[in-house]
Short mmCIF file of C-alpha atoms in Angstrom, two decimals:
data_model
loop_
_atom_site.label_atom_id
_atom_site.label_comp_id
_atom_site.label_asym_id
_atom_site.label_seq_id
_atom_site.Cartn_x
_atom_site.Cartn_y
_atom_site.Cartn_z
CA UNK A 16 -24.15 -13.63 43.50
CA UNK A 17 -26.76 -16.69 42.81
CA UNK A 18 -27.84 -18.26 40.21
CA UNK A 19 -31.38 -16.57 39.34
CA UNK A 20 -29.71 -13.51 39.74
CA UNK A 21 -26.63 -13.54 36.67
CA UNK A 22 -29.53 -15.47 34.58
CA UNK A 23 -31.27 -12.37 35.51
CA UNK A 24 -28.27 -9.72 34.55
CA UNK A 25 -27.25 -11.63 31.34
CA UNK A 26 -31.30 -11.23 30.43
CA UNK A 27 -31.22 -7.40 30.85
CA UNK A 28 -27.23 -7.32 29.32
CA UNK A 29 -28.43 -8.23 26.13
CA UNK A 30 -31.23 -6.71 26.42
CA UNK A 31 -30.28 -3.26 26.57
CA UNK A 32 -27.41 -4.39 24.02
CA UNK A 33 -30.11 -5.23 21.03
CA UNK A 34 -31.70 -1.69 21.90
CA UNK A 35 -28.83 0.13 21.27
CA UNK A 36 -28.52 -2.04 18.47
CA UNK A 37 -31.46 -1.08 17.45
CA UNK A 38 -31.48 2.58 18.57
CA UNK A 39 -29.21 3.27 16.10
CA UNK A 40 -29.19 4.75 12.86
CA UNK A 41 -27.20 2.30 10.43
CA UNK A 42 -23.71 2.99 8.95
CA UNK A 43 -23.31 4.82 5.80
CA UNK A 44 -21.64 3.73 3.12
CA UNK A 45 -17.98 6.44 3.32
CA UNK A 46 -17.94 8.87 -0.12
CA UNK A 47 -16.55 7.28 -2.73
CA UNK A 48 -12.90 9.52 -3.24
CA UNK A 49 -12.61 11.32 -6.47
CA UNK A 50 -10.01 9.73 -8.53
CA UNK A 51 -6.26 11.69 -8.40
CA UNK A 52 -4.75 13.24 -10.97
CA UNK A 53 -3.07 10.49 -13.04
CA UNK A 54 0.50 10.63 -11.33
CA UNK A 55 4.19 11.28 -12.99
CA UNK A 56 4.67 7.51 -15.06
CA UNK A 57 6.87 6.51 -12.42
CA UNK A 58 10.30 6.86 -14.28
CA UNK A 59 11.57 2.51 -15.26
CA UNK A 60 14.09 0.95 -13.78
CA UNK A 61 16.34 1.20 -16.63
CA UNK A 62 16.99 4.19 -16.28
CA UNK A 63 18.50 4.63 -12.60
CA UNK A 64 21.42 1.99 -13.70
CA UNK A 65 21.63 4.09 -17.44
CA UNK A 66 22.21 6.82 -15.02
CA UNK A 67 24.48 5.13 -12.72
CA UNK A 68 26.63 3.96 -15.83
CA UNK A 69 26.87 7.59 -17.00
CA UNK A 70 28.09 8.50 -14.48
CA UNK A 71 30.87 6.28 -14.77
CA UNK A 72 31.70 6.74 -17.97
CA UNK A 73 31.97 10.63 -16.83
CA UNK A 74 34.14 9.88 -14.53
CA UNK A 75 37.09 7.58 -16.48
CA UNK A 76 35.75 4.23 -14.46
CA UNK A 77 34.57 2.75 -17.68
CA UNK A 78 35.72 3.40 -21.27
CA UNK A 79 32.80 4.78 -24.07
CA UNK A 80 33.48 0.90 -25.43
CA UNK A 81 32.29 -0.46 -22.36
CA UNK A 82 29.70 2.74 -21.52
CA UNK A 83 27.49 1.67 -25.70
CA UNK A 84 28.24 -2.56 -24.79
CA UNK A 85 26.06 -2.40 -21.17
CA UNK A 86 24.09 0.00 -22.05
CA UNK A 87 22.17 -1.91 -25.36
CA UNK A 88 22.35 -4.92 -22.75
CA UNK A 89 20.09 -3.61 -20.15
CA UNK A 90 18.23 -1.92 -23.68
CA UNK A 91 18.05 -5.15 -25.01
CA UNK A 92 19.52 -3.79 -28.08
#
């Protein structure tokens, strides 16, 4: 393709893209979603640890005294 033909092709492409950009409607902002109903409060991390500790006590793996000591440690009492 000769130099002049490439230059004309580039110019035509620019004009076409400019026209398309001018003709396109402005983008609309997405509607703001309404806040969802508040989720149930997340279970604190120590709850799972206390449940596991209770299972160990129930299974007889740890004693009542060990359970109470560890529970106080977890709860920071």
